Coordinates of C-alpha atoms in Angstrom, one line a residue:
M1 CA 14.9 8.7 8.3
R2 CA 18.2 6.8 9.1
W3 CA 18.2 4.5 7.3
E4 CA 20.9 4.3 5.5
D5 CA 23.2 1.7 7.5
E6 CA 20.2 -0.8 7.8
R7 CA 19.9 -4.3 6.6
Q8 CA 18.4 -4.4 3.0
S9 CA 15.7 -7.2 2.3
D10 CA 16.6 -10.0 0.0
N11 CA 13.0 -10.2 -1.6
V12 CA 14.2 -7.4 -4.0
E13 CA 14.2 -7.7 -7.8
D14 CA 15.2 -5.2 -9.5
R15 CA 13.7 -5.0 -13.1
R16 CA 14.3 -1.0 -14.4
G17 CA 15.3 -0.7 -17.3
Q18 CA 14.1 -3.5 -18.6
G19 CA 10.8 -2.2 -20.8
G20 CA 8.0 -0.6 -20.7
G21 CA 6.5 2.5 -21.4
F22 CA 4.1 4.7 -19.7
G23 CA 0.5 4.3 -20.9
G24 CA -3.0 2.5 -19.2
V25 CA -3.1 -0.3 -17.0
S26 CA -3.4 -3.6 -18.1
M27 CA -3.8 -5.3 -14.6
R28 CA -6.7 -8.2 -14.9
R29 CA -7.6 -9.4 -11.2
G30 CA -5.8 -9.9 -8.5
G31 CA -3.4 -6.9 -7.8
I32 CA -4.7 -3.1 -5.0
G33 CA -2.9 0.2 -4.3
I34 CA -2.2 3.6 -3.4
G35 CA -1.9 4.2 -6.8
A36 CA -4.4 1.9 -8.4
I37 CA -7.1 4.2 -6.1
L38 CA -5.9 7.0 -7.1
L39 CA -5.8 6.6 -11.2
A40 CA -9.3 5.7 -10.6
L41 CA -10.7 8.2 -8.5
V42 CA -8.5 10.7 -10.9
G43 CA -9.8 9.1 -13.8
G44 CA -13.7 8.6 -12.6
W45 CA -13.5 12.1 -11.5
L46 CA -12.5 13.6 -14.4
F47 CA -14.3 12.1 -16.8
G48 CA -17.5 11.2 -15.3
I49 CA -16.9 7.3 -14.6
N50 CA -17.2 5.0 -11.2
P51 CA -13.8 4.5 -9.9
L52 CA -15.4 0.7 -9.4
E53 CA -15.5 -0.3 -12.2
I54 CA -12.1 1.7 -13.0
L55 CA -11.2 -0.9 -10.1
G56 CA -12.9 -3.7 -11.9
L57 CA -10.4 -3.3 -14.8
I58 CA -6.9 -2.9 -13.4
G59 CA -8.0 -5.6 -10.9
G60 CA -9.6 -4.7 -7.3
I61 CA -9.3 -7.3 -4.7
D62 CA -8.8 -11.1 -6.0
G63 CA -10.8 -14.0 -3.6
G64 CA -9.6 -16.7 -5.6
P65 CA -6.4 -18.6 -4.3
V66 CA -3.0 -17.4 -3.8
A67 CA -0.7 -18.8 -6.6
Q68 CA 3.3 -19.1 -5.8
A69 CA 5.3 -16.7 -6.8
P70 CA 7.1 -17.6 -10.3
A71 CA 10.8 -17.9 -9.9
P72 CA 12.4 -14.3 -11.4
S73 CA 13.8 -14.3 -14.4
A74 CA 17.4 -14.7 -15.7
S75 CA 17.8 -10.6 -16.4
G76 CA 16.2 -9.5 -13.1
Q77 CA 18.3 -9.6 -10.1
H78 CA 16.1 -11.1 -7.3
G79 CA 18.1 -11.2 -4.1
A80 CA 21.2 -8.6 -4.9
S81 CA 20.7 -5.8 -2.8
P82 CA 19.7 -2.5 -5.2
T83 CA 23.3 -0.7 -5.3
D84 CA 21.6 3.4 -6.5
P85 CA 19.9 5.1 -2.9
G86 CA 15.9 4.5 -4.0
G87 CA 16.6 0.7 -4.5
R88 CA 18.6 0.6 -1.5
F89 CA 16.2 2.7 0.6
V90 CA 13.3 0.5 -0.7
S91 CA 14.9 -2.7 0.3
T92 CA 15.6 -1.3 3.1
V93 CA 12.0 -0.3 3.9
L94 CA 11.0 -3.6 3.0
A95 CA 13.2 -5.4 5.8
S96 CA 11.6 -3.6 8.7
T97 CA 8.6 -4.1 7.4
E98 CA 10.0 -8.2 7.6
D99 CA 11.0 -8.1 11.1
T100 CA 7.9 -6.2 12.3
W101 CA 5.4 -8.8 10.9
A102 CA 8.1 -11.2 11.8
E103 CA 7.3 -10.4 15.3
V104 CA 3.8 -9.6 15.1
F105 CA 2.9 -12.8 13.9
R106 CA 4.9 -14.8 16.2
Q107 CA 3.3 -13.3 19.0
G108 CA 0.2 -14.5 17.4
G109 CA 1.7 -18.3 16.9
A110 CA 1.8 -18.0 13.3
K111 CA 4.8 -18.0 11.1
Y112 CA 5.3 -14.5 9.0
R113 CA 5.4 -14.7 5.2
P114 CA 6.8 -12.4 2.8
P115 CA 6.2 -10.5 -0.2
R116 CA 9.1 -10.1 -2.5
L117 CA 9.0 -6.5 -4.3
V118 CA 10.2 -6.2 -7.8
M119 CA 10.7 -2.4 -8.5
F120 CA 9.9 -2.2 -12.5
S121 CA 10.4 0.7 -14.9
G122 CA 7.7 1.1 -17.3
A123 CA 5.3 -2.2 -17.6
T124 CA 6.0 -5.3 -16.4
Q125 CA 4.6 -8.8 -16.1
T126 CA 2.7 -10.0 -12.6
A127 CA 0.6 -12.8 -12.0
C128 CA -2.0 -10.1 -12.4
G129 CA -1.3 -9.5 -15.7
L130 CA 0.6 -6.6 -17.3
G131 CA 1.4 -3.6 -14.3
Q132 CA 2.1 -0.1 -15.6
S133 CA 4.0 2.6 -13.8
A134 CA 0.4 4.6 -14.7
A135 CA -1.0 2.1 -11.9
G136 CA 1.2 3.8 -9.2
P137 CA 3.0 1.0 -6.8
F138 CA 0.2 -2.2 -6.4
Y139 CA 0.1 -5.5 -4.5
C140 CA -0.6 -9.1 -6.3
Q141 CA -1.9 -11.0 -4.4
E142 CA -2.2 -13.9 -6.5
D143 CA 2.3 -14.2 -6.6
E144 CA 2.2 -11.7 -3.0
T145 CA 4.3 -9.5 -4.6
V146 CA 4.2 -5.7 -4.0
Y147 CA 5.7 -3.8 -7.4
I148 CA 6.5 -0.7 -7.3
D149 CA 8.1 1.9 -10.2
L150 CA 10.5 4.3 -8.2
G151 CA 9.3 7.3 -10.2
F152 CA 6.4 7.2 -8.2
F153 CA 7.9 9.3 -5.4
Q154 CA 8.7 11.9 -7.2
M155 CA 4.8 12.4 -8.3
L156 CA 3.8 12.3 -4.8
Q157 CA 6.0 15.0 -4.0
Q158 CA 5.8 17.2 -6.7
R159 CA 1.8 16.5 -7.9
F160 CA 0.7 15.6 -4.1
K161 CA 2.7 17.8 -2.1
A162 CA 4.0 14.7 0.2
P163 CA 7.7 15.3 0.2
G164 CA 10.1 13.0 2.6
D165 CA 11.7 9.6 3.0
F166 CA 8.7 8.7 5.7
A167 CA 6.3 9.5 2.9
Q168 CA 8.1 6.9 0.7
A169 CA 8.2 4.5 3.8
Y170 CA 4.7 4.8 4.4
V171 CA 3.7 3.6 0.8
V172 CA 5.8 1.0 1.0
A173 CA 4.2 -0.2 4.4
H174 CA 0.8 0.4 3.0
E175 CA 1.3 -1.7 1.1
V176 CA 2.7 -4.2 2.5
G177 CA -0.4 -4.1 4.7
H178 CA -2.7 -5.4 1.6
H179 CA 0.1 -8.4 2.1
V180 CA -0.9 -9.0 5.9
Q181 CA -4.8 -8.4 4.8
N182 CA -3.9 -11.7 2.4
L183 CA -2.3 -13.7 4.7
L184 CA -5.1 -13.6 7.3
G185 CA -7.4 -14.0 5.0
T186 CA -9.4 -10.3 5.1
M187 CA -8.9 -10.2 1.0
K188 CA -10.9 -13.2 0.6
K189 CA -13.1 -12.4 3.5
V190 CA -14.1 -8.6 1.3
Q191 CA -14.1 -10.5 -2.2
S192 CA -17.2 -12.6 -1.0
Q193 CA -18.6 -10.4 0.7
R194 CA -18.8 -7.8 -2.5
Q195 CA -20.4 -11.0 -4.2
R196 CA -23.3 -9.9 -2.4
M197 CA -23.6 -6.0 -2.4
S198 CA -24.4 -3.9 -5.2
E199 CA -21.9 -1.4 -6.6
R200 CA -22.8 1.1 -4.0
Q201 CA -22.5 -0.9 -1.4
N202 CA -18.6 -1.5 -2.3
N203 CA -17.2 1.6 -2.0
P204 CA -17.3 1.8 2.0
L205 CA -15.9 -1.9 1.5
S206 CA -13.1 -1.0 0.0
V207 CA -12.7 2.1 1.9
R208 CA -12.7 -0.3 4.9
L209 CA -9.9 -2.2 3.3
E210 CA -8.1 0.5 2.5
L211 CA -7.7 2.0 5.9
Q212 CA -7.1 -1.3 7.1
A213 CA -3.7 -1.4 5.5
D214 CA -2.8 2.5 6.8
C215 CA -3.8 1.2 10.1
Y216 CA -0.9 -1.6 9.7
A217 CA 1.7 1.1 8.3
G218 CA 0.7 2.8 11.4
I219 CA 2.5 -0.9 13.7
W220 CA 5.0 -0.6 11.5
A221 CA 6.2 2.8 12.3
R222 CA 5.8 1.8 15.4
Q223 CA 7.4 -1.1 15.8
S224 CA 10.2 -0.3 13.6
Q225 CA 10.9 2.8 15.8
Q226 CA 11.7 1.0 18.8
A227 CA 13.4 -1.5 17.3
K228 CA 15.3 1.1 15.2
G229 CA 14.7 4.4 16.4
W230 CA 16.0 5.7 12.8
L231 CA 13.2 8.3 12.8
E232 CA 13.9 12.2 13.6
E233 CA 12.0 15.2 14.3
G234 CA 9.3 15.7 11.0
D235 CA 9.1 12.5 10.3
V236 CA 5.9 10.8 11.3
E237 CA 4.4 14.7 10.2
E238 CA 5.4 12.9 6.8
G239 CA 3.7 9.9 7.5
L240 CA 0.9 11.9 8.4
N241 CA 0.7 14.4 6.0
A242 CA 1.3 11.3 2.7
A243 CA -2.2 10.4 4.4
S244 CA -3.6 12.9 4.6
Q245 CA -2.6 14.8 0.9
I246 CA -4.2 11.2 -0.7
G247 CA -7.0 11.1 0.9
D248 CA -10.5 10.8 -1.7
D249 CA -11.6 14.4 -0.4
M250 CA -8.3 16.1 -1.1
M251 CA -8.4 14.5 -4.4
Q252 CA -12.3 14.8 -5.6
K253 CA -11.0 18.4 -4.4
R254 CA -7.9 18.5 -6.8
S255 CA -9.4 17.4 -9.5
K256 CA -13.0 18.6 -9.2
G257 CA -13.1 21.6 -6.6
T258 CA -16.4 19.2 -4.7
V259 CA -16.2 16.3 -2.2
V260 CA -18.5 13.8 -3.5
P261 CA -18.7 11.2 -0.1
D262 CA -20.5 8.2 -1.8
A263 CA -17.6 8.6 -4.3
F264 CA -14.6 7.3 -1.8
T265 CA -13.4 4.4 -2.2
H266 CA -10.2 4.9 -0.2
G267 CA -10.6 7.2 2.5
S268 CA -10.8 11.0 3.6
S269 CA -7.7 12.6 4.9
K270 CA -9.4 12.2 8.8
Q271 CA -10.0 8.8 8.5
R272 CA -6.9 7.7 7.0
V273 CA -4.8 9.8 9.5
H274 CA -7.1 8.1 11.8
W275 CA -6.2 4.9 11.3
F276 CA -2.4 5.6 10.5
R277 CA -2.7 6.7 14.2
I278 CA -4.4 4.1 15.4
G279 CA -1.8 1.9 14.4
M280 CA 1.0 3.6 15.7
E281 CA -0.6 3.2 19.1
S282 CA -1.7 0.1 18.7
R283 CA -0.8 -2.7 21.1
Q284 CA -2.6 -5.4 20.0
L285 CA -3.2 -6.2 16.0
S286 CA -7.3 -6.6 16.6
D287 CA -7.2 -2.3 17.2
C288 CA -7.1 -1.7 13.2
D289 CA -10.5 -3.2 12.5
T290 CA -11.6 -1.2 10.5
F291 CA -14.7 -3.0 9.9
A292 CA -16.1 -2.7 13.1
R293 CA -16.2 1.1 12.3
T294 CA -14.5 3.2 10.1
E295 CA -14.5 6.5 12.4
P296 CA -13.8 9.8 12.4

């Protein structure tokens, strides 16, 4: 990706180095993300716990009212552009999602309200409770903020065999996809449905929500490329590989050597790649209606 000379977002707060330490997750309702699902899946398969039970502990999907984002702390750097390569990269990708979704919402006759993004190390306070690095990147609905410890990208490359700038950009775009779901009211509808469903019925609903965030990431990929022409040969393949490597079936094979489709909460590798491609090829937001179908 040729990202170095592109605009950085003003909606970034840098809390790295302000404390934390690794460990378990202590996040109340309202937080959801790639890392949270990975933690639930791995923990569930290793210890025989239903992943939804873990997701309930670390936040799940909140259908309550969206709180206003709290003012940044005096020690934060909200509005100040990061100067290190990793921080600059994430800020640049966030800026491109702002441009993409502002245009999509404008075409639909609405105004896009961008999320904040907080970079942290170890642990940090959120409106969804204490967020920790072990959860990976996540979106907190209650303060409309994406939280990310950039160390996750190293794990993405080494443990999940998904290297490359575009693979990392896909992760950010996926979390912003959850913000779009929040703005469109999808999360609130899902929470309402979940309250009327059994635990087993909740798994497919979680899959649909996550696949839609993948599809929205694909929309960003297509529109940002049309606007900037910043993708290079192999970049799209990096994104597709990342989607594939963190599919539920791949994760299950790594942890237990077997695949249990009923335990899927994020979608199979084939599904994730499919919906990312749908987003990249879409002409309207409704093309990402994973709640109508989740094929293949």
